[in-house]
CSV table of C-alpha atoms and ligand atoms in Angstrom, one decimal:
chain,number,residue,atom,x,y,z
A,1,MET,CA,12.3,-27.9,19.7
A,2,ALA,CA,9.9,-28.3,16.8
A,3,LYS,CA,7.5,-26.0,18.7
A,4,GLU,CA,10.0,-23.3,18.9
A,5,LEU,CA,10.8,-23.5,15.2
A,6,SER,CA,7.2,-22.9,14.3
A,7,LYS,CA,7.2,-19.8,16.5
A,8,ARG,CA,10.0,-18.3,14.5
A,9,GLN,CA,8.3,-18.5,11.1
A,10,ILE,CA,4.5,-18.8,11.4
A,11,ASN,CA,2.7,-20.2,8.4
A,12,ILE,CA,-0.8,-21.3,7.7
A,13,PRO,CA,-1.4,-24.2,5.2
A,14,VAL,CA,-2.1,-23.1,1.7
A,15,ASP,CA,-5.7,-24.4,2.0
A,16,ASP,CA,-6.3,-22.2,4.9
A,17,ILE,CA,-5.8,-19.0,2.9
A,18,PRO,CA,-8.7,-16.6,3.7
A,19,ARG,CA,-11.6,-17.1,1.2
A,20,GLN,CA,-13.3,-13.7,1.7
A,21,PHE,CA,-12.1,-10.1,1.9
A,22,TYR,CA,-13.3,-8.1,4.9
A,23,ASN,CA,-15.3,-4.9,4.2
A,24,ILE,CA,-14.8,-2.8,7.3
A,25,THR,CA,-17.4,-0.1,6.2
A,26,ALA,CA,-20.1,-2.7,7.2
A,27,ASP,CA,-19.0,-2.3,10.8
A,28,PHE,CA,-18.7,1.5,10.9
A,29,PRO,CA,-21.0,2.9,13.6
A,30,ASP,CA,-22.1,5.7,11.2
A,31,PRO,CA,-21.8,5.9,7.5
A,32,MET,CA,-18.6,7.0,5.9
A,33,PRO,CA,-19.0,10.4,4.1
A,34,ALA,CA,-19.7,9.6,0.4
A,35,PRO,CA,-17.6,10.8,-2.5
A,36,LYS,CA,-19.2,13.9,-4.2
A,37,ASP,CA,-18.8,16.2,-7.2
A,38,PRO,CA,-17.4,19.7,-6.9
A,39,GLU,CA,-19.9,22.5,-7.3
A,40,SER,CA,-18.7,23.4,-10.8
A,41,GLY,CA,-17.2,21.6,-13.8
A,42,PRO,CA,-18.0,18.2,-15.3
A,43,SER,CA,-19.3,15.3,-13.1
A,44,ARG,CA,-16.3,13.3,-11.8
A,45,LEU,CA,-18.7,10.7,-10.3
A,46,ALA,CA,-20.1,10.0,-13.8
A,47,ASN,CA,-16.6,9.4,-15.1
A,48,LEU,CA,-15.9,6.6,-12.6
A,49,GLY,CA,-18.2,4.1,-14.4
A,50,LYS,CA,-16.3,4.7,-17.6
A,51,ILE,CA,-12.8,4.2,-16.2
A,52,PHE,CA,-13.0,1.4,-13.7
A,53,THR,CA,-14.3,-2.2,-13.9
A,54,SER,CA,-17.8,-2.8,-12.6
A,55,ALA,CA,-16.4,-5.3,-10.1
A,56,CYS,CA,-14.1,-2.7,-8.6
A,57,LEU,CA,-16.9,-0.1,-8.5
A,58,GLY,CA,-19.1,-2.8,-6.8
A,59,HIS,CA,-16.3,-3.4,-4.2
A,60,GLU,CA,-16.0,0.4,-3.8
A,61,MET,CA,-19.6,0.7,-2.6
A,62,ALA,CA,-20.1,-2.7,-1.1
A,63,GLN,CA,-22.4,-3.0,2.0
A,64,GLU,CA,-21.8,-6.6,3.0
A,65,ARG,CA,-19.2,-7.4,5.6
A,66,PHE,CA,-17.5,-10.2,3.7
A,67,ILE,CA,-16.9,-10.5,0.0
A,68,ASP,CA,-16.0,-13.9,-1.6
A,69,ILE,CA,-12.7,-14.1,-3.3
A,70,PRO,CA,-13.1,-16.0,-6.7
A,71,ASP,CA,-11.3,-19.3,-6.9
A,72,GLU,CA,-9.2,-18.1,-9.8
A,73,VAL,CA,-8.0,-15.1,-7.7
A,74,LEU,CA,-7.1,-17.5,-4.9
A,75,GLU,CA,-5.1,-19.5,-7.3
A,76,LEU,CA,-3.2,-16.3,-8.5
A,77,PHE,CA,-2.6,-15.3,-4.9
A,78,ILE,CA,-1.1,-18.7,-4.2
A,79,LYS,CA,1.0,-18.5,-7.4
A,80,SER,CA,2.3,-15.1,-6.1
A,81,GLY,CA,3.5,-16.8,-3.0
A,82,ARG,CA,0.6,-16.3,-0.6
A,83,PRO,CA,0.1,-17.1,2.2
A,84,ARG,CA,3.1,-15.1,3.2
A,85,PRO,CA,5.0,-16.0,6.4
A,86,LEU,CA,4.8,-14.1,9.7
A,87,PHE,CA,8.2,-13.9,11.3
A,88,ARG,CA,9.2,-13.4,15.0
A,89,ALA,CA,12.1,-11.0,15.1
A,90,TYR,CA,14.1,-12.8,17.8
A,91,GLU,CA,17.5,-11.4,16.7
A,92,LEU,CA,16.2,-7.8,16.4
A,93,GLU,CA,14.7,-8.1,19.9
A,94,LYS,CA,18.0,-9.4,21.3
A,95,GLU,CA,19.9,-6.5,19.6
A,96,LEU,CA,17.5,-4.0,21.1
A,97,GLY,CA,17.5,-5.7,24.5
A,98,THR,CA,13.7,-5.3,24.6
A,99,PRO,CA,11.2,-7.5,26.5
A,100,ALA,CA,8.7,-6.8,23.7
A,101,LYS,CA,7.8,-9.5,21.2
A,102,LEU,CA,8.2,-8.3,17.6
A,103,TYR,CA,6.4,-10.0,14.7
A,104,TYR,CA,6.7,-8.9,11.0
A,105,LYS,CA,4.6,-9.8,8.0
A,106,SER,CA,6.7,-10.6,4.9
A,107,GLU,CA,5.1,-8.7,1.9
A,108,PHE,CA,8.7,-8.4,0.7
A,109,TYR,CA,8.2,-11.9,-0.8
A,110,SER,CA,6.1,-10.4,-3.5
A,111,PRO,CA,7.3,-11.3,-7.0
A,112,THR,CA,7.7,-7.6,-8.0
A,113,GLY,CA,8.7,-6.4,-4.6
A,114,SER,CA,5.6,-4.9,-2.9
A,115,HIS,CA,2.2,-5.7,-1.4
A,116,LYS,CA,0.7,-3.9,-4.5
A,117,VAL,CA,0.5,-7.2,-6.4
A,118,ASN,CA,-2.4,-8.1,-4.1
A,119,THR,CA,-4.9,-5.6,-5.5
A,120,ALA,CA,-3.2,-5.7,-9.0
A,121,ILE,CA,-4.1,-9.4,-9.2
A,122,VAL,CA,-7.8,-8.9,-8.3
A,123,GLN,CA,-8.2,-5.9,-10.6
A,124,ALA,CA,-6.5,-7.6,-13.6
A,125,TYR,CA,-8.7,-10.8,-13.0
A,126,PHE,CA,-11.9,-8.8,-13.2
A,127,ALA,CA,-10.8,-6.7,-16.1
A,128,LYS,CA,-10.2,-9.9,-18.1
A,129,GLN,CA,-13.5,-11.3,-16.9
A,130,GLU,CA,-15.3,-8.2,-18.1
A,131,GLY,CA,-13.8,-8.5,-21.6
A,132,PHE,CA,-11.2,-5.7,-21.5
A,133,THR,CA,-7.9,-6.3,-23.4
A,134,THR,CA,-5.8,-3.5,-21.8
A,135,MET,CA,-5.2,-1.9,-18.5
A,136,THR,CA,-3.8,1.6,-18.1
A,137,THR,CA,-2.2,3.2,-15.1
A,138,GLU,CA,0.3,5.7,-13.9
A,139,THR,CA,3.2,5.1,-11.5
A,140,GLY,CA,5.4,7.3,-9.4
A,141,ALA,CA,8.1,5.4,-7.6
A,142,GLY,CA,7.4,2.4,-10.0
A,143,GLN,CA,6.2,-0.3,-7.6
A,144,TRP,CA,2.6,0.0,-8.7
A,145,GLY,CA,3.4,0.0,-12.4
A,146,THR,CA,5.5,-3.2,-11.9
A,147,ALA,CA,2.8,-4.9,-9.9
A,148,LEU,CA,0.1,-4.2,-12.5
A,149,ALA,CA,2.5,-5.3,-15.3
A,150,TYR,CA,2.9,-8.6,-13.4
A,151,ALA,CA,-0.8,-9.1,-12.9
A,152,CYS,CA,-1.6,-8.3,-16.5
A,153,SER,CA,1.0,-10.8,-17.7
A,154,LEU,CA,-0.5,-13.5,-15.5
A,155,VAL,CA,-4.1,-13.1,-16.9
A,156,GLY,CA,-3.2,-12.2,-20.5
A,157,LEU,CA,-3.9,-8.5,-20.7
A,158,LYS,CA,-1.9,-5.7,-22.2
A,159,CYS,CA,-0.6,-3.2,-19.7
A,160,LYS,CA,0.2,0.5,-20.5
A,161,VAL,CA,2.1,2.4,-17.8
A,162,PHE,CA,2.7,6.1,-17.8
A,163,TRP,CA,5.7,6.6,-15.6
A,164,VAL,CA,6.7,10.1,-14.2
A,165,ARG,CA,9.8,10.9,-16.3
A,166,ALA,CA,12.0,11.9,-13.3
A,167,ALA,CA,11.7,8.4,-11.8
A,168,TYR,CA,11.7,6.6,-15.2
A,169,ASN,CA,15.1,8.2,-15.9
A,170,TRP,CA,16.8,7.1,-12.7
A,171,LYS,CA,15.3,3.6,-12.2
A,172,PRO,CA,16.5,1.7,-15.4
A,173,ASP,CA,16.3,-1.6,-13.5
A,174,ARG,CA,12.7,-1.3,-12.6
A,175,LEU,CA,12.0,-0.2,-16.1
A,176,ALA,CA,13.7,-3.4,-17.4
A,177,MET,CA,11.5,-5.4,-15.0
A,178,MET,CA,8.3,-3.8,-16.3
A,179,LYS,CA,9.4,-4.5,-19.9
A,180,LEU,CA,10.4,-8.1,-19.0
A,181,LEU,CA,6.8,-8.5,-17.8
A,182,GLY,CA,5.6,-7.3,-21.2
A,183,ALA,CA,4.3,-3.9,-20.3
A,184,GLU,CA,4.3,-0.9,-22.6
A,185,VAL,CA,6.0,1.9,-20.6
A,186,HIS,CA,5.9,5.5,-21.5
A,187,ALA,CA,7.9,8.2,-19.7
A,188,SER,CA,5.3,10.9,-18.9
A,189,PRO,CA,4.6,13.5,-20.2
A,190,SER,CA,4.5,11.4,-23.4
A,191,PRO,CA,3.5,12.3,-27.0
A,192,GLN,CA,0.9,9.4,-26.8
A,193,THR,CA,-1.9,11.5,-25.3
A,194,ASP,CA,-3.5,14.9,-25.7
A,195,ALA,CA,-2.7,15.5,-22.0
A,196,GLY,CA,1.0,14.8,-22.4
A,197,ARG,CA,1.7,15.8,-26.0
A,198,GLU,CA,1.6,19.6,-25.6
A,199,ILE,CA,3.9,19.5,-22.6
A,200,TYR,CA,6.2,17.0,-24.2
A,201,LEU,CA,6.6,19.0,-27.4
A,202,LYS,CA,7.6,22.1,-25.5
A,203,ASP,CA,10.1,20.1,-23.4
A,204,PRO,CA,10.8,16.5,-24.3
A,205,GLU,CA,12.8,16.2,-21.0
A,206,HIS,CA,10.0,17.6,-18.8
A,207,PRO,CA,10.3,15.7,-15.4
A,208,GLY,CA,6.6,15.1,-15.3
A,209,SER,CA,4.3,14.6,-12.3
A,210,LEU,CA,1.8,12.1,-11.0
A,211,ALA,CA,-1.0,14.5,-12.0
A,212,ILE,CA,0.1,14.5,-15.7
A,213,ALA,CA,0.7,10.7,-15.6
A,214,ILE,CA,-2.8,10.1,-14.1
A,215,SER,CA,-4.4,12.3,-16.9
A,216,GLU,CA,-2.5,10.3,-19.5
A,217,GLY,CA,-3.6,6.9,-18.0
A,218,ILE,CA,-7.3,8.0,-17.8
A,219,GLU,CA,-7.3,9.5,-21.3
A,220,THR,CA,-5.9,6.3,-22.8
A,221,ALA,CA,-8.6,4.2,-21.0
A,222,LEU,CA,-11.4,6.6,-22.1
A,223,LYS,CA,-10.3,6.6,-25.7
A,224,ASP,CA,-10.2,2.8,-26.1
A,225,GLU,CA,-13.4,1.0,-25.1
A,226,LYS,CA,-11.4,-2.2,-24.6
A,227,ALA,CA,-9.1,-0.5,-22.0
A,228,VAL,CA,-9.7,0.1,-18.4
A,229,TYR,CA,-7.9,2.2,-15.8
A,230,SER,CA,-6.6,1.1,-12.5
A,231,LEU,CA,-5.4,2.6,-9.2
A,232,GLY,CA,-3.1,1.1,-6.6
A,233,SER,CA,-4.0,2.8,-3.3
A,234,VAL,CA,-6.4,5.1,-1.5
A,235,LEU,CA,-9.7,3.8,-2.8
A,236,ASN,CA,-12.0,1.5,-0.8
A,237,HIS,CA,-11.7,-1.4,-3.2
A,238,VAL,CA,-7.9,-1.3,-3.0
A,239,LEU,CA,-8.0,-1.5,0.8
A,240,LEU,CA,-10.6,-4.2,0.6
A,241,HIS,CA,-8.3,-6.4,-1.5
A,242,GLN,CA,-5.3,-5.7,0.7
A,243,THR,CA,-7.2,-7.0,3.8
A,244,ILE,CA,-5.8,-10.4,2.7
A,245,ILE,CA,-2.6,-9.3,4.5
A,246,GLY,CA,-4.3,-8.8,7.9
A,247,LEU,CA,-6.7,-11.7,7.5
A,248,GLU,CA,-3.8,-14.1,7.0
A,249,THR,CA,-1.9,-12.5,9.9
A,250,LYS,CA,-4.8,-12.9,12.3
A,251,LYS,CA,-4.9,-16.7,11.5
A,252,GLN,CA,-1.1,-16.9,11.9
A,253,LEU,CA,-1.2,-15.2,15.3
A,254,ALA,CA,-4.1,-17.3,16.5
A,255,LEU,CA,-2.0,-20.4,15.7
A,256,ILE,CA,0.5,-19.4,18.3
A,257,GLY,CA,-2.0,-17.9,20.8
A,258,GLU,CA,-0.8,-14.3,20.2
A,259,TYR,CA,-2.7,-11.1,19.8
A,260,PRO,CA,-1.1,-7.7,19.1
A,261,ASP,CA,-0.9,-4.8,21.6
A,262,THR,CA,0.5,-2.5,18.8
A,263,ILE,CA,0.1,-2.6,15.0
A,264,ILE,CA,2.4,-0.6,12.9
A,265,SER,CA,2.9,0.1,9.2
A,266,CYS,CA,4.1,2.9,6.9
A,267,LEU,CA,1.4,5.0,5.3
A,268,GLY,CA,1.4,6.8,2.0
A,269,GLY,CA,-2.2,6.4,0.6
A,270,GLY,CA,-3.0,3.8,3.2
A,271,SER,CA,-3.2,0.4,1.4
A,272,ASN,CA,-0.6,-1.6,3.2
A,273,PHE,CA,-1.3,0.0,6.6
A,274,GLY,CA,-5.0,-0.7,6.0
A,275,GLY,CA,-4.4,-4.1,4.6
A,276,LEU,CA,-2.6,-5.3,7.8
A,277,SER,CA,-4.7,-3.4,10.3
A,278,ILE,CA,-8.3,-3.3,9.0
A,279,PRO,CA,-9.2,-6.8,10.3
A,280,PHE,CA,-8.0,-5.8,13.7
A,281,PHE,CA,-9.8,-2.4,13.5
A,282,GLY,CA,-12.9,-4.6,12.8
A,283,ASP,CA,-12.3,-6.5,16.1
A,284,VAL,CA,-12.2,-3.2,17.9
A,285,LEU,CA,-15.4,-1.8,16.3
A,286,ARG,CA,-17.3,-5.0,17.0
A,287,GLY,CA,-16.1,-5.1,20.6
A,288,GLU,CA,-14.2,-8.4,20.0
A,289,ALA,CA,-10.6,-7.3,20.3
A,290,GLU,CA,-8.7,-9.4,22.9
A,291,LYS,CA,-6.6,-6.3,23.9
A,292,GLU,CA,-6.7,-2.6,23.6
A,293,ILE,CA,-4.7,-2.1,20.4
A,294,LYS,CA,-2.6,0.9,19.5
A,295,PHE,CA,-2.5,1.5,15.8
A,296,ILE,CA,0.5,3.5,14.5
A,297,ALA,CA,0.9,4.9,10.9
A,298,ALA,CA,4.6,5.7,10.1
A,299,GLN,CA,5.0,8.7,7.8
A,300,SER,CA,7.5,11.2,6.5
A,301,GLN,CA,7.6,14.9,7.5
A,302,SER,CA,7.6,15.5,3.8
A,303,ALA,CA,3.9,14.6,3.5
A,304,PRO,CA,2.4,13.8,7.0
A,305,ASN,CA,-1.1,13.7,5.6
A,306,LEU,CA,-2.7,12.2,8.7
A,307,GLN,CA,-1.7,15.5,10.4
A,308,GLY,CA,-3.7,17.5,7.8
A,309,GLU,CA,-7.3,18.5,7.9
A,310,TYR,CA,-10.3,16.2,7.6
A,311,LYS,CA,-12.1,17.6,4.6
A,312,TYR,CA,-13.3,17.0,1.1
A,313,ASP,CA,-10.4,17.1,-1.3
A,314,PHE,CA,-9.5,15.8,-4.8
A,315,GLY,CA,-7.5,12.7,-5.1
A,316,ASP,CA,-5.2,14.2,-7.7
A,317,TYR,CA,-3.6,17.5,-8.6
A,318,ALA,CA,-5.5,17.8,-11.9
A,319,GLU,CA,-8.9,17.4,-10.2
A,320,THR,CA,-10.1,14.4,-12.3
A,321,THR,CA,-11.3,12.4,-9.3
A,322,PRO,CA,-14.5,13.1,-7.3
A,323,LEU,CA,-14.1,14.9,-3.9
A,324,LEU,CA,-13.3,12.4,-1.1
A,325,LYS,CA,-13.5,13.0,2.6
A,326,MET,CA,-9.9,12.5,3.7
A,327,PHE,CA,-7.2,13.8,6.0
A,328,SER,CA,-5.4,16.0,3.5
A,329,LEU,CA,-2.6,18.5,3.2
A,330,GLY,CA,-4.2,19.9,0.0
A,331,HIS,CA,-4.1,18.4,-3.5
A,332,LYS,CA,-2.1,21.3,-4.9
A,333,SER,CA,0.7,21.0,-2.2
A,334,LYS,CA,4.3,20.2,-3.2
A,335,PHE,CA,6.4,17.9,-1.1
A,336,PRO,CA,10.2,17.6,-0.8
A,337,PRO,CA,11.6,14.5,-2.5
A,338,ILE,CA,12.4,11.5,-0.4
A,339,LYS,CA,13.6,8.0,-1.2
A,340,GLY,CA,10.4,6.5,0.3
A,341,ASP,CA,8.6,8.1,-2.6
A,342,GLY,CA,5.5,6.0,-2.0
A,343,LEU,CA,4.8,7.9,1.2
A,344,ARG,CA,4.7,11.3,-0.6
A,345,TYR,CA,1.0,11.6,-1.2
A,346,HIS,CA,-1.2,14.5,-0.1
A,347,ALA,CA,-4.0,12.6,1.6
A,348,SER,CA,-4.8,9.3,3.3
A,349,ALA,CA,-7.5,6.8,2.2
A,350,PRO,CA,-11.1,7.7,3.2
A,351,ILE,CA,-11.4,4.5,5.3
A,352,ILE,CA,-8.2,5.3,7.3
A,353,SER,CA,-9.2,8.9,7.5
A,354,TYR,CA,-12.6,7.9,9.0
A,355,LEU,CA,-10.9,5.8,11.6
A,356,ARG,CA,-8.4,8.6,12.4
A,357,ASN,CA,-11.3,11.0,12.9
A,358,LYS,CA,-12.7,8.5,15.5
A,359,GLY,CA,-9.4,8.8,17.3
A,360,MET,CA,-8.3,5.2,16.5
A,361,VAL,CA,-5.1,5.9,14.5
A,362,ASP,CA,-1.9,7.3,16.0
A,363,THR,CA,0.8,8.7,13.7
A,364,ILE,CA,4.5,9.5,13.7
A,365,ALA,CA,6.4,11.4,11.0
A,366,TYR,CA,10.1,11.1,10.5
A,367,PRO,CA,12.5,13.8,9.2
A,368,VAL,CA,12.9,14.3,5.5
A,369,ASN,CA,16.7,13.5,5.5
A,370,GLU,CA,15.6,9.8,6.3
A,371,LYS,CA,18.8,9.1,8.1
A,372,GLU,CA,17.3,7.6,11.2
A,373,VAL,CA,14.9,5.6,9.1
A,374,PHE,CA,17.6,4.1,6.9
A,375,GLU,CA,19.7,3.4,10.0
A,376,ALA,CA,16.9,1.5,11.5
A,377,ALA,CA,16.5,-0.5,8.3
A,378,ALA,CA,20.3,-1.3,8.5
A,379,VAL,CA,19.8,-2.7,12.0
A,380,PHE,CA,17.0,-4.8,10.6
A,381,VAL,CA,19.1,-6.1,7.7
A,382,ARG,CA,21.9,-7.0,10.0
A,383,THR,CA,19.7,-8.9,12.5
A,384,GLU,CA,16.8,-10.2,10.4
A,385,GLY,CA,18.5,-10.3,6.9
A,386,PHE,CA,15.7,-8.9,4.8
A,387,LEU,CA,16.2,-5.6,2.9
A,388,PRO,CA,13.1,-3.4,3.4
A,389,ALA,CA,11.8,-1.1,0.6
A,390,PRO,CA,12.5,2.6,1.6
A,391,GLU,CA,8.8,3.0,2.5
A,392,SER,CA,8.9,-0.2,4.6
A,393,ALA,CA,12.0,1.2,6.5
A,394,TYR,CA,9.6,3.7,8.1
A,395,SER,CA,7.6,0.8,9.5
A,396,VAL,CA,10.8,-0.8,10.8
A,397,LYS,CA,11.8,2.5,12.4
A,398,ALA,CA,8.5,2.9,14.2
A,399,ALA,CA,8.6,-0.7,15.4
A,400,ILE,CA,12.1,-0.2,16.8
A,401,ASP,CA,11.0,3.0,18.6
A,402,GLU,CA,8.0,1.2,20.2
A,403,ALA,CA,10.2,-1.8,21.2
A,404,LEU,CA,12.7,0.7,22.9
A,405,LYS,CA,9.8,2.3,24.8
A,406,CYS,CA,8.9,-1.2,26.1
A,407,LYS,CA,12.5,-1.6,27.2
A,408,LYS,CA,12.4,1.6,29.1
A,409,ASN,CA,9.1,0.8,30.7
A,410,ARG,CA,9.8,-2.9,31.2
A,411,GLU,CA,6.7,-4.0,29.2
A,412,ASP,CA,6.5,-7.2,27.2
A,413,LYS,CA,4.1,-6.0,24.6
A,414,THR,CA,3.4,-7.9,21.3
A,415,ILE,CA,4.2,-5.6,18.4
A,416,LEU,CA,3.1,-6.5,14.9
A,417,PHE,CA,4.5,-4.6,11.9
A,418,ASN,CA,4.3,-4.9,8.1
A,419,ILE,CA,7.2,-4.9,5.7
A,420,SER,CA,5.4,-3.8,2.6
A,421,GLY,CA,8.2,-4.5,0.1
A,422,HIS,CA,11.8,-5.3,-0.6
A,423,GLY,CA,14.5,-2.8,-1.4
A,424,PHE,CA,16.6,-4.6,-4.0
A,425,LEU,CA,15.7,-2.1,-6.7
A,426,ASP,CA,16.2,0.8,-4.3
A,427,LEU,CA,19.8,0.2,-3.2
A,428,ALA,CA,20.8,3.5,-4.7
A,429,GLY,CA,18.6,5.2,-2.0
A,430,TYR,CA,20.4,3.2,0.7
A,431,LYS,CA,23.8,4.2,-0.8
A,432,ASP,CA,22.9,7.9,-0.9
A,433,VAL,CA,21.5,8.2,2.6
A,434,LEU,CA,23.9,5.9,4.5
A,435,LYS,CA,26.9,7.0,2.4
A,436,ILE,CA,28.0,3.5,1.5
A,437,ALA,CA,30.1,2.7,-1.5
B,501,PLP,C1,3.3,2.1,-2.7
B,501,PLP,C2,4.0,1.6,-1.5
B,501,PLP,C3,3.8,2.1,-0.2
B,501,PLP,C4,2.8,3.2,0.1
B,501,PLP,O1,1.5,3.0,-0.3
B,501,PLP,P1,0.3,2.6,0.7
B,501,PLP,O2,-0.9,2.6,-0.2
B,501,PLP,O3,0.3,3.6,1.8
B,501,PLP,O4,0.7,1.2,1.2
B,501,PLP,C5,4.4,1.5,0.9
B,501,PLP,N1,5.3,0.5,0.7
B,501,PLP,C6,5.6,0.0,-0.6
B,501,PLP,C7,6.6,-1.1,-0.7
B,501,PLP,C8,5.0,0.6,-1.7
B,501,PLP,O5,5.2,0.1,-2.9
């Protein structure tokens, strides 16, 4: 009996938390295309040194396969509830009538509601170490701003968040959470910066955009030598920090003698998909994988960036970042709004794009009305009890689709998926799409 219980919720002891991040670029068979400057205009590469911490820049370009996690960061990880349990979805399997074994990682246990706290903690720790007093950033859906506000409050830094006004206006609860954590939050465009002021003065109700908010965050960091800027997805250092998800999961699966046939997560910029899957991609690259793994990124037809073109593109609309080699739909593209707003980004991380270009990443994109995605999440809530974030609902939908394929083909595959966050601050989205009271 006790044995069965520990197959339901798989935990590693706190002292077994991974002590190093895994840098997959060390195992790439050929070098990843480097970031570069556009042919005209100021050097974006030169700007990087002025806006990020040296530690993050070091991680961005690291060559070594493993990078030690400082003890203080381990303490913060543990304080934030790591290691996070891996669950076997017995009830969901039963409901679907599938012979597949479904396992999900519980990033929804994050204090602010998403996996983004993992990199926020690392970035805030190093900012404090390097003598900065303030971190600045932008946020779209709000998960990243909340995660950074949390991390800054833990280490004793000021946090300034520029939040796209459209989302700021309709998410008062998330705003309250950021303020509770002590953050200074500005609806963007704001009168605080040159980038925002002109637009703001013309139209104080301007809905804003990520591009404007990014410019405001960067400008604020550049104007204050004690302030540093921070990003929550896409870049190599962010994915590096997120490998804590997959490294824990590997240990958890090893405890019960399992290894995945299929690994699934939702993908916007690639940080939670990468976080879970990169340690397993590493197994494949080094010829150490116990099985042939199928990796599936779940996306929206609003912004199916993995179906774009593999090319050099800017990371943002305003062209403030260097050019990165990514699968991209084009940095000037506009995407229809969806509740899973975190999946509405024009390109996927250079690391994920490199793997996709090698033919190692499959992808599926679900319709913009999100009906089937939210219905899948509802099945998950009724069987497993946890409410996924709208983005994570895509991961659930893809896992259910794969489990149903196994049912049809009578295959007992082991399917691993990530639930990147909880949806308690996104119930309005569920109400809209599922037409519930
Ligand atoms: C931001 C976010 C995502 C999408 O970003 P990735 O970098 O692709 O992980 C997914 N899920 C949640 C809960 C998020 O907050």
